[in-house]
Amino acid sequence: MSNKEYNPQMHTVEHLLNGTISSMLGCSRAFSTHIEKKKSKIDFRYTRNLTSEELTEAEQKVNEIIALNVPVTTETIPTSEAAEKYNLSRLPDKGMEKVRIVRVGEYDACPCIGEHVASTSEIDGKLKIISSDYSEETGVLRVRFKIVQQ
């Protein structure tokens, strides 16, 4: 499998990290993601970089969820209902009548069209946050991460 091929494990980890950071900081979910097998990145609109303590906390929270073998499920709901609960701006088709919601147990839920593992037990390793940086010019907080073997 090449680095550019789709990876359900990494995509599921992205959901966990995205939800964790947005919850910790009280900001919206990432507006941009780039998911690859070897390493990935997510971009948030925010006002500063994360502290080393925040990076450690986010990493620990995600790894706790991975270790719990949480089920990953989907449901399809009317777009009008989804719009009341979720940000739909990243959906590829704005005229959709229904939206697929991906849930990682009770920990995270968001609209998504991608493939995911059936349970966090299928994630072969742990999240490792590689780095983060903040651009004052663009107001973008970027977090880079990968899955490392246990």
Short mmCIF file of N, CA and C in Angstrom, two decimals:
data_model
loop_
_atom_site.label_atom_id
_atom_site.label_comp_id
_atom_site.label_asym_id
_atom_site.label_seq_id
_atom_site.Cartn_x
_atom_site.Cartn_y
_atom_site.Cartn_z
N MET A 1 0.86 -1.18 0.00
CA MET A 1 0.00 0.00 0.00
C MET A 1 0.91 1.24 0.00
N SER A 2 0.66 2.14 -0.89
CA SER A 2 1.46 3.36 -0.95
C SER A 2 1.00 4.37 0.09
N ASN A 3 1.83 5.35 0.33
CA ASN A 3 1.53 6.40 1.30
C ASN A 3 0.28 7.16 0.93
N LYS A 4 -0.02 7.27 -0.36
CA LYS A 4 -1.15 8.08 -0.83
C LYS A 4 -2.48 7.33 -0.79
N GLU A 5 -2.47 6.03 -0.55
CA GLU A 5 -3.71 5.27 -0.54
C GLU A 5 -4.51 5.55 0.71
N TYR A 6 -5.80 5.39 0.59
CA TYR A 6 -6.73 5.65 1.68
C TYR A 6 -6.46 4.73 2.86
N ASN A 7 -6.59 5.23 4.08
CA ASN A 7 -6.31 4.44 5.26
C ASN A 7 -7.40 4.63 6.32
N PRO A 8 -8.30 3.66 6.47
CA PRO A 8 -9.39 3.79 7.45
C PRO A 8 -8.91 3.97 8.90
N GLN A 9 -7.78 3.36 9.25
CA GLN A 9 -7.25 3.53 10.61
C GLN A 9 -6.90 4.99 10.87
N MET A 10 -6.14 5.58 9.94
CA MET A 10 -5.72 6.97 10.11
C MET A 10 -6.92 7.91 10.07
N HIS A 11 -7.90 7.58 9.22
CA HIS A 11 -9.09 8.43 9.13
C HIS A 11 -9.85 8.42 10.46
N THR A 12 -9.95 7.27 11.09
CA THR A 12 -10.63 7.18 12.38
C THR A 12 -9.85 7.94 13.45
N VAL A 13 -8.53 7.82 13.45
CA VAL A 13 -7.70 8.57 14.39
C VAL A 13 -7.88 10.07 14.17
N GLU A 14 -8.00 10.49 12.91
CA GLU A 14 -8.24 11.90 12.62
C GLU A 14 -9.53 12.38 13.27
N HIS A 15 -10.58 11.58 13.19
CA HIS A 15 -11.85 11.95 13.83
C HIS A 15 -11.64 12.16 15.33
N LEU A 16 -10.93 11.23 15.95
CA LEU A 16 -10.71 11.32 17.39
C LEU A 16 -9.89 12.56 17.76
N LEU A 17 -8.81 12.80 17.03
CA LEU A 17 -7.97 13.96 17.34
C LEU A 17 -8.70 15.26 17.02
N ASN A 18 -9.40 15.31 15.93
CA ASN A 18 -10.15 16.50 15.53
C ASN A 18 -11.18 16.86 16.61
N GLY A 19 -11.96 15.87 17.03
CA GLY A 19 -12.96 16.11 18.06
C GLY A 19 -12.34 16.48 19.39
N THR A 20 -11.22 15.85 19.73
CA THR A 20 -10.55 16.13 20.99
C THR A 20 -10.04 17.57 21.03
N ILE A 21 -9.35 17.98 19.99
CA ILE A 21 -8.79 19.34 19.96
C ILE A 21 -9.90 20.38 19.94
N SER A 22 -10.93 20.18 19.13
CA SER A 22 -12.01 21.18 19.08
C SER A 22 -12.71 21.27 20.43
N SER A 23 -12.86 20.16 21.11
CA SER A 23 -13.48 20.17 22.44
C SER A 23 -12.58 20.85 23.47
N MET A 24 -11.30 20.53 23.45
CA MET A 24 -10.35 21.12 24.40
C MET A 24 -10.26 22.64 24.24
N LEU A 25 -10.23 23.10 23.00
CA LEU A 25 -10.02 24.53 22.73
C LEU A 25 -11.32 25.32 22.62
N GLY A 26 -12.44 24.63 22.49
CA GLY A 26 -13.71 25.33 22.31
C GLY A 26 -13.82 25.97 20.94
N CYS A 27 -13.18 25.34 19.94
CA CYS A 27 -13.22 25.87 18.58
C CYS A 27 -13.95 24.90 17.67
N SER A 28 -14.18 25.31 16.45
CA SER A 28 -14.80 24.44 15.46
C SER A 28 -13.86 23.31 15.08
N ARG A 29 -14.42 22.25 14.53
CA ARG A 29 -13.60 21.17 14.01
C ARG A 29 -12.69 21.71 12.91
N ALA A 30 -11.70 20.95 12.54
CA ALA A 30 -10.76 21.35 11.51
C ALA A 30 -11.48 21.70 10.22
N PHE A 31 -11.00 22.72 9.53
CA PHE A 31 -11.60 23.12 8.25
C PHE A 31 -10.90 22.42 7.09
N SER A 32 -9.74 21.82 7.37
CA SER A 32 -8.99 21.13 6.33
C SER A 32 -8.27 19.94 6.96
N THR A 33 -8.29 18.82 6.25
CA THR A 33 -7.56 17.64 6.70
C THR A 33 -6.82 17.05 5.51
N HIS A 34 -5.69 16.45 5.78
CA HIS A 34 -4.92 15.75 4.76
C HIS A 34 -4.49 14.44 5.41
N ILE A 35 -5.12 13.35 4.99
CA ILE A 35 -4.93 12.06 5.65
C ILE A 35 -4.16 11.13 4.73
N GLU A 36 -3.05 10.63 5.23
CA GLU A 36 -2.24 9.64 4.53
C GLU A 36 -1.84 8.55 5.51
N LYS A 37 -1.38 7.43 4.99
CA LYS A 37 -1.03 6.30 5.84
C LYS A 37 0.13 6.63 6.79
N LYS A 38 1.17 7.27 6.29
CA LYS A 38 2.37 7.50 7.11
C LYS A 38 2.24 8.67 8.07
N LYS A 39 1.67 9.77 7.62
CA LYS A 39 1.45 10.92 8.50
C LYS A 39 0.33 11.76 7.92
N SER A 40 -0.32 12.50 8.79
CA SER A 40 -1.48 13.30 8.39
C SER A 40 -1.42 14.66 9.07
N LYS A 41 -2.31 15.56 8.63
CA LYS A 41 -2.37 16.88 9.26
C LYS A 41 -3.80 17.39 9.25
N ILE A 42 -4.10 18.20 10.26
CA ILE A 42 -5.40 18.86 10.35
C ILE A 42 -5.17 20.33 10.66
N ASP A 43 -6.01 21.17 10.07
CA ASP A 43 -5.90 22.62 10.21
C ASP A 43 -7.15 23.19 10.87
N PHE A 44 -6.94 23.99 11.90
CA PHE A 44 -8.02 24.65 12.63
C PHE A 44 -7.88 26.16 12.48
N ARG A 45 -8.98 26.86 12.52
CA ARG A 45 -8.94 28.32 12.67
C ARG A 45 -8.87 28.56 14.17
N TYR A 46 -7.76 29.16 14.61
CA TYR A 46 -7.57 29.39 16.03
C TYR A 46 -6.65 30.59 16.22
N THR A 47 -6.35 30.92 17.47
CA THR A 47 -5.61 32.15 17.76
C THR A 47 -4.18 31.95 18.24
N ARG A 48 -3.76 30.69 18.38
CA ARG A 48 -2.41 30.43 18.89
C ARG A 48 -2.04 28.97 18.65
N ASN A 49 -0.76 28.66 18.92
CA ASN A 49 -0.31 27.28 18.87
C ASN A 49 -0.73 26.56 20.14
N LEU A 50 -0.70 25.25 20.11
CA LEU A 50 -0.97 24.46 21.31
C LEU A 50 0.26 24.43 22.20
N THR A 51 0.05 24.39 23.49
CA THR A 51 1.17 24.24 24.42
C THR A 51 1.60 22.77 24.43
N SER A 52 2.77 22.49 24.95
CA SER A 52 3.22 21.10 25.03
C SER A 52 2.28 20.29 25.93
N GLU A 53 1.74 20.94 26.96
CA GLU A 53 0.79 20.25 27.85
C GLU A 53 -0.49 19.89 27.10
N GLU A 54 -0.99 20.80 26.27
CA GLU A 54 -2.20 20.53 25.49
C GLU A 54 -1.96 19.41 24.47
N LEU A 55 -0.80 19.41 23.84
CA LEU A 55 -0.48 18.35 22.88
C LEU A 55 -0.44 17.00 23.58
N THR A 56 0.19 16.95 24.75
CA THR A 56 0.25 15.71 25.52
C THR A 56 -1.14 15.26 25.94
N GLU A 57 -1.96 16.20 26.41
CA GLU A 57 -3.32 15.87 26.84
C GLU A 57 -4.16 15.32 25.68
N ALA A 58 -4.06 15.96 24.52
CA ALA A 58 -4.83 15.50 23.35
C ALA A 58 -4.38 14.10 22.95
N GLU A 59 -3.10 13.89 22.91
CA GLU A 59 -2.55 12.58 22.54
C GLU A 59 -3.03 11.50 23.52
N GLN A 60 -2.96 11.79 24.82
CA GLN A 60 -3.38 10.83 25.84
C GLN A 60 -4.87 10.51 25.73
N LYS A 61 -5.69 11.53 25.52
CA LYS A 61 -7.14 11.31 25.41
C LYS A 61 -7.47 10.40 24.23
N VAL A 62 -6.86 10.68 23.08
CA VAL A 62 -7.13 9.86 21.90
C VAL A 62 -6.66 8.43 22.13
N ASN A 63 -5.49 8.25 22.71
CA ASN A 63 -4.97 6.91 22.95
C ASN A 63 -5.81 6.14 23.97
N GLU A 64 -6.42 6.84 24.91
CA GLU A 64 -7.33 6.18 25.85
C GLU A 64 -8.54 5.62 25.10
N ILE A 65 -9.09 6.39 24.17
CA ILE A 65 -10.25 5.94 23.39
C ILE A 65 -9.86 4.76 22.51
N ILE A 66 -8.71 4.84 21.88
CA ILE A 66 -8.24 3.72 21.04
C ILE A 66 -8.17 2.44 21.88
N ALA A 67 -7.61 2.53 23.08
CA ALA A 67 -7.43 1.36 23.95
C ALA A 67 -8.75 0.77 24.45
N LEU A 68 -9.81 1.56 24.45
CA LEU A 68 -11.10 1.09 24.96
C LEU A 68 -11.88 0.22 23.96
N ASN A 69 -11.36 0.06 22.75
CA ASN A 69 -12.03 -0.74 21.72
C ASN A 69 -13.46 -0.27 21.50
N VAL A 70 -13.60 1.01 21.24
CA VAL A 70 -14.90 1.65 21.06
C VAL A 70 -15.44 1.34 19.66
N PRO A 71 -16.73 1.00 19.55
CA PRO A 71 -17.30 0.76 18.22
C PRO A 71 -17.41 2.05 17.40
N VAL A 72 -17.20 1.91 16.10
CA VAL A 72 -17.36 3.02 15.16
C VAL A 72 -18.57 2.68 14.30
N THR A 73 -19.59 3.51 14.36
CA THR A 73 -20.84 3.23 13.66
C THR A 73 -21.22 4.41 12.77
N THR A 74 -22.17 4.16 11.89
CA THR A 74 -22.69 5.23 11.03
C THR A 74 -24.20 5.23 11.08
N GLU A 75 -24.76 6.39 10.81
CA GLU A 75 -26.20 6.52 10.62
C GLU A 75 -26.42 7.60 9.57
N THR A 76 -27.51 7.48 8.86
CA THR A 76 -27.86 8.47 7.85
C THR A 76 -29.10 9.21 8.33
N ILE A 77 -28.99 10.54 8.38
CA ILE A 77 -30.10 11.36 8.87
C ILE A 77 -30.42 12.45 7.85
N PRO A 78 -31.62 13.02 7.91
CA PRO A 78 -31.96 14.12 7.01
C PRO A 78 -30.99 15.30 7.19
N THR A 79 -30.65 15.93 6.09
CA THR A 79 -29.72 17.06 6.13
C THR A 79 -30.23 18.16 7.07
N SER A 80 -31.53 18.39 7.08
CA SER A 80 -32.08 19.44 7.96
C SER A 80 -31.81 19.12 9.43
N GLU A 81 -31.91 17.86 9.80
CA GLU A 81 -31.62 17.45 11.18
C GLU A 81 -30.12 17.56 11.47
N ALA A 82 -29.29 17.15 10.51
CA ALA A 82 -27.84 17.22 10.68
C ALA A 82 -27.37 18.67 10.82
N ALA A 83 -28.00 19.58 10.09
CA ALA A 83 -27.61 20.99 10.13
C ALA A 83 -27.83 21.61 11.51
N GLU A 84 -28.76 21.06 12.27
CA GLU A 84 -29.01 21.56 13.62
C GLU A 84 -27.94 21.13 14.61
N LYS A 85 -27.21 20.06 14.31
CA LYS A 85 -26.23 19.49 15.25
C LYS A 85 -24.78 19.60 14.79
N TYR A 86 -24.56 19.68 13.48
CA TYR A 86 -23.21 19.57 12.94
C TYR A 86 -22.92 20.69 11.93
N ASN A 87 -21.64 20.96 11.75
CA ASN A 87 -21.19 21.88 10.71
C ASN A 87 -21.14 21.08 9.41
N LEU A 88 -21.91 21.50 8.42
CA LEU A 88 -21.98 20.77 7.16
C LEU A 88 -21.17 21.43 6.04
N SER A 89 -20.37 22.42 6.37
CA SER A 89 -19.67 23.19 5.34
C SER A 89 -18.65 22.36 4.54
N ARG A 90 -18.17 21.26 5.08
CA ARG A 90 -17.17 20.47 4.36
C ARG A 90 -17.77 19.38 3.49
N LEU A 91 -19.09 19.26 3.47
CA LEU A 91 -19.72 18.23 2.64
C LEU A 91 -19.49 18.54 1.17
N PRO A 92 -19.19 17.52 0.37
CA PRO A 92 -18.91 17.77 -1.04
C PRO A 92 -20.13 18.18 -1.86
N ASP A 93 -21.31 17.71 -1.48
CA ASP A 93 -22.53 18.01 -2.23
C ASP A 93 -23.48 18.77 -1.33
N LYS A 94 -23.64 20.06 -1.57
CA LYS A 94 -24.47 20.91 -0.72
C LYS A 94 -25.96 20.62 -0.87
N GLY A 95 -26.35 19.89 -1.93
CA GLY A 95 -27.76 19.61 -2.16
C GLY A 95 -28.21 18.24 -1.65
N MET A 96 -27.43 17.62 -0.81
CA MET A 96 -27.77 16.28 -0.32
C MET A 96 -29.02 16.32 0.55
N GLU A 97 -29.87 15.31 0.40
CA GLU A 97 -31.07 15.20 1.23
C GLU A 97 -30.78 14.53 2.55
N LYS A 98 -29.77 13.65 2.56
CA LYS A 98 -29.40 12.93 3.77
C LYS A 98 -27.90 13.05 3.98
N VAL A 99 -27.49 12.93 5.25
CA VAL A 99 -26.09 13.06 5.61
C VAL A 99 -25.69 11.84 6.45
N ARG A 100 -24.53 11.32 6.16
CA ARG A 100 -23.99 10.19 6.92
C ARG A 100 -23.19 10.73 8.11
N ILE A 101 -23.55 10.26 9.30
CA ILE A 101 -22.85 10.65 10.52
C ILE A 101 -22.02 9.46 11.00
N VAL A 102 -20.75 9.71 11.28
CA VAL A 102 -19.86 8.68 11.80
C VAL A 102 -19.69 8.93 13.29
N ARG A 103 -19.92 7.89 14.09
CA ARG A 103 -19.81 7.98 15.54
C ARG A 103 -18.72 7.05 16.05
N VAL A 104 -17.90 7.58 16.93
CA VAL A 104 -16.93 6.75 17.64
C VAL A 104 -17.46 6.68 19.07
N GLY A 105 -18.26 5.63 19.31
CA GLY A 105 -18.94 5.49 20.59
C GLY A 105 -19.70 6.76 20.93
N GLU A 106 -19.62 7.16 22.18
CA GLU A 106 -20.23 8.41 22.63
C GLU A 106 -19.21 9.55 22.62
N TYR A 107 -17.98 9.24 22.16
CA TYR A 107 -16.89 10.21 22.24
C TYR A 107 -16.94 11.26 21.14
N ASP A 108 -17.27 10.86 19.92
CA ASP A 108 -17.21 11.80 18.80
C ASP A 108 -18.23 11.43 17.74
N ALA A 109 -18.78 12.43 17.09
CA ALA A 109 -19.69 12.23 15.97
C ALA A 109 -19.57 13.42 15.03
N CYS A 110 -19.55 13.13 13.73
CA CYS A 110 -19.51 14.21 12.74
C CYS A 110 -19.89 13.66 11.38
N PRO A 111 -20.31 14.55 10.47
CA PRO A 111 -20.62 14.12 9.11
C PRO A 111 -19.35 13.66 8.39
N CYS A 112 -19.45 12.58 7.63
CA CYS A 112 -18.27 12.09 6.92
C CYS A 112 -18.70 11.10 5.86
N ILE A 113 -18.01 11.11 4.73
CA ILE A 113 -18.30 10.16 3.65
C ILE A 113 -17.21 9.09 3.56
N GLY A 114 -16.16 9.18 4.38
CA GLY A 114 -15.02 8.28 4.27
C GLY A 114 -15.22 6.93 4.94
N GLU A 115 -14.20 6.08 4.76
CA GLU A 115 -14.18 4.75 5.36
C GLU A 115 -13.46 4.81 6.71
N HIS A 116 -13.94 3.98 7.64
CA HIS A 116 -13.39 3.95 8.98
C HIS A 116 -13.29 2.50 9.45
N VAL A 117 -12.57 2.27 10.53
CA VAL A 117 -12.54 0.95 11.13
C VAL A 117 -13.88 0.69 11.80
N ALA A 118 -14.18 -0.57 12.11
CA ALA A 118 -15.44 -0.91 12.78
C ALA A 118 -15.34 -0.70 14.29
N SER A 119 -14.12 -0.72 14.80
CA SER A 119 -13.86 -0.53 16.23
C SER A 119 -12.45 0.04 16.38
N THR A 120 -12.24 0.81 17.44
CA THR A 120 -10.90 1.36 17.64
C THR A 120 -9.88 0.25 17.90
N SER A 121 -10.33 -0.98 18.20
CA SER A 121 -9.40 -2.10 18.37
C SER A 121 -8.69 -2.45 17.07
N GLU A 122 -9.24 -2.01 15.94
CA GLU A 122 -8.61 -2.26 14.64
C GLU A 122 -7.49 -1.26 14.33
N ILE A 123 -7.30 -0.26 15.16
CA ILE A 123 -6.21 0.70 14.95
C ILE A 123 -4.94 0.06 15.48
N ASP A 124 -4.01 -0.18 14.58
CA ASP A 124 -2.80 -0.92 14.89
C ASP A 124 -1.71 0.04 15.39
N GLY A 125 -1.85 0.48 16.64
CA GLY A 125 -0.87 1.37 17.23
C GLY A 125 -1.52 2.46 18.04
N LYS A 126 -0.73 3.52 18.27
CA LYS A 126 -1.19 4.66 19.06
C LYS A 126 -0.98 5.94 18.26
N LEU A 127 -1.77 6.95 18.61
CA LEU A 127 -1.57 8.28 18.03
C LEU A 127 -0.29 8.88 18.57
N LYS A 128 0.48 9.47 17.68
CA LYS A 128 1.65 10.27 18.06
C LYS A 128 1.52 11.60 17.36
N ILE A 129 1.40 12.69 18.14
CA ILE A 129 1.39 14.02 17.54
C ILE A 129 2.83 14.38 17.23
N ILE A 130 3.11 14.63 15.97
CA ILE A 130 4.47 14.92 15.52
C ILE A 130 4.84 16.35 15.83
N SER A 131 3.93 17.29 15.51
CA SER A 131 4.21 18.70 15.74
C SER A 131 2.94 19.52 15.57
N SER A 132 3.03 20.77 15.99
CA SER A 132 1.97 21.73 15.71
C SER A 132 2.61 23.08 15.50
N ASP A 133 1.96 23.91 14.73
CA ASP A 133 2.44 25.29 14.56
C ASP A 133 1.25 26.18 14.28
N TYR A 134 1.47 27.46 14.48
CA TYR A 134 0.43 28.46 14.28
C TYR A 134 0.96 29.58 13.40
N SER A 135 0.16 29.99 12.43
CA SER A 135 0.51 31.11 11.57
C SER A 135 -0.36 32.30 11.93
N GLU A 136 0.27 33.35 12.44
CA GLU A 136 -0.48 34.58 12.75
C GLU A 136 -1.05 35.20 11.48
N GLU A 137 -0.32 35.06 10.39
CA GLU A 137 -0.73 35.64 9.10
C GLU A 137 -2.06 35.05 8.61
N THR A 138 -2.21 33.73 8.76
CA THR A 138 -3.41 33.07 8.26
C THR A 138 -4.41 32.70 9.36
N GLY A 139 -3.97 32.72 10.62
CA GLY A 139 -4.84 32.31 11.72
C GLY A 139 -5.09 30.81 11.72
N VAL A 140 -4.12 30.05 11.22
CA VAL A 140 -4.28 28.60 11.12
C VAL A 140 -3.37 27.87 12.10
N LEU A 141 -3.98 26.99 12.88
CA LEU A 141 -3.27 26.07 13.75
C LEU A 141 -3.20 24.74 13.02
N ARG A 142 -2.00 24.25 12.74
CA ARG A 142 -1.82 22.98 12.05
C ARG A 142 -1.23 21.96 13.02
N VAL A 143 -1.84 20.76 13.03
CA VAL A 143 -1.35 19.67 13.87
C VAL A 143 -1.03 18.49 12.96
N ARG A 144 0.20 17.98 13.08
CA ARG A 144 0.65 16.82 12.30
C ARG A 144 0.71 15.61 13.22
N PHE A 145 0.29 14.45 12.69
CA PHE A 145 0.23 13.26 13.54
C PHE A 145 0.43 11.99 12.71
N LYS A 146 0.67 10.89 13.40
CA LYS A 146 0.80 9.59 12.77
C LYS A 146 0.39 8.51 13.76
N ILE A 147 0.32 7.30 13.28
CA ILE A 147 0.08 6.14 14.14
C ILE A 147 1.41 5.42 14.28
N VAL A 148 1.80 5.17 15.53
CA VAL A 148 3.05 4.44 15.79
C VAL A 148 2.71 3.09 16.39
N GLN A 149 3.56 2.12 16.10
CA GLN A 149 3.36 0.76 16.62
C GLN A 149 3.56 0.73 18.12
N GLN A 150 2.78 -0.09 18.79
CA GLN A 150 2.86 -0.18 20.26
C GLN A 150 4.00 -1.06 20.69
#
